[in-house]
Short mmCIF file of C-alpha atoms and ligand atoms in Angstrom, two decimals:
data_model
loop_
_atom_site.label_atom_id
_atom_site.label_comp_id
_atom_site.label_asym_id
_atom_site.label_seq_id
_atom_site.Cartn_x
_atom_site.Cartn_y
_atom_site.Cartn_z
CA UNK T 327 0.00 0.00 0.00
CA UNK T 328 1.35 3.69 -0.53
CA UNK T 329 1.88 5.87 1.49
CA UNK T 330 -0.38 9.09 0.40
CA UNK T 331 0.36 12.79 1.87
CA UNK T 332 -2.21 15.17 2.75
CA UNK T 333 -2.35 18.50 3.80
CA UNK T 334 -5.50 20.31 5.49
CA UNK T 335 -7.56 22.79 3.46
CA UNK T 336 -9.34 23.92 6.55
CA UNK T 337 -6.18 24.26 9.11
CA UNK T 338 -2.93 23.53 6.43
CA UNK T 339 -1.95 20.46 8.82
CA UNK T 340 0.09 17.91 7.15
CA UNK T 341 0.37 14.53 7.47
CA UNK T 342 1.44 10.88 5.55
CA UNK T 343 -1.20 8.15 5.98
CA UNK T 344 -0.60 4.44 4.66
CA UNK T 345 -4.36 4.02 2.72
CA UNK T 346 -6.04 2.22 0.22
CA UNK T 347 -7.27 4.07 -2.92
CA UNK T 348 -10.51 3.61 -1.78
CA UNK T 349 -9.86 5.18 1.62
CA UNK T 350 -8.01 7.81 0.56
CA UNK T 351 -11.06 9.10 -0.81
CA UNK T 352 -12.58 9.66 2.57
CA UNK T 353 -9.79 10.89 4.69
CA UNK T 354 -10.05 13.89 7.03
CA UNK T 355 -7.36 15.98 9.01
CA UNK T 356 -7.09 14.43 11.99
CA UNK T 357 -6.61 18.20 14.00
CA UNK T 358 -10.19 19.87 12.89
CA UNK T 359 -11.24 16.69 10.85
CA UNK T 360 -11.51 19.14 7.81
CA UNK T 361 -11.49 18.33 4.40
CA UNK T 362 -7.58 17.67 2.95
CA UNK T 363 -6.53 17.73 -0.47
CA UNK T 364 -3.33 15.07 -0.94
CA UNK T 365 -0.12 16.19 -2.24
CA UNK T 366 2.25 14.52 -4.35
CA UNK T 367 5.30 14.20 -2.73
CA UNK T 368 8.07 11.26 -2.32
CA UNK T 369 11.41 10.72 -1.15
CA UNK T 370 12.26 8.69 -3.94
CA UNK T 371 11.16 10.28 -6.99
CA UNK T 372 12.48 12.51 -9.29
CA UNK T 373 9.82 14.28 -11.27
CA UNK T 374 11.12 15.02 -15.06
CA UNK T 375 10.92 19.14 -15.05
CA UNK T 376 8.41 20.44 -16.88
CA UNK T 377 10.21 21.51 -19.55
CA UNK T 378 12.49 18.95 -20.45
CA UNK T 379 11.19 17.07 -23.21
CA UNK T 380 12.33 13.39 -22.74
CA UNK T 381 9.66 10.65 -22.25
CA UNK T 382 10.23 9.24 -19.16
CA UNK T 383 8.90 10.28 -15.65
CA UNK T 384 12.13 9.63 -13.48
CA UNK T 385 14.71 12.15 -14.55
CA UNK T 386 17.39 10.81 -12.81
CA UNK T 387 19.44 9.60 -15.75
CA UNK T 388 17.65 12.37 -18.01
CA UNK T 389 20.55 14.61 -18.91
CA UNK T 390 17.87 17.05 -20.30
CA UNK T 391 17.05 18.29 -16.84
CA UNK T 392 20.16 17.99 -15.03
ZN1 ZN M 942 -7.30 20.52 9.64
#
C-alpha cells in the first residue's frame, strides 16, 4: 500500500497516511477533521521538469534536466 500525503484545506496540517485508494477518498485531518486535499510528494522520486522534453517520468538519468 502507498503511502499518500495530505495537507488540510481547513487548518494547512500535514500529514502521511498508509491508505487504500478507496480510503483515501474519505480521509479527514485528523486536528479539525476538515477536508484535505493530498499532495504529491516522495522521497524517492524525481519528477522530469516540466520543460524537459524526454519521455520518461524519473529524470534521474535524463541529462535534459540535469
Ligand atoms: Zn485541519
Amino acid at each position: 500500500m502507498p503511502t499518500y500525503d495530505f495537507k488540510c484545506i481547513e487548518c494547512g496540517f500535514m500529514f502521511s497516511k498508509f491508505v487504500s485508494i478507496k480510503e483515501r477518498e474519505n480521509i479527514r485531518c485528523p486536528e479539525c477533521k476538515g477536508k484535505v486535499k493530498q499532495r504529491f510528494t516522495s522521497l524517492n522520486f524525481i519528477g522530469c521538469d516540466s520543460s524537459c522534453s524526454c519521455s520518461g517520468s524519473n529524470c534521474n538519468n535524463c541529462s535534459g534536466c540535469h
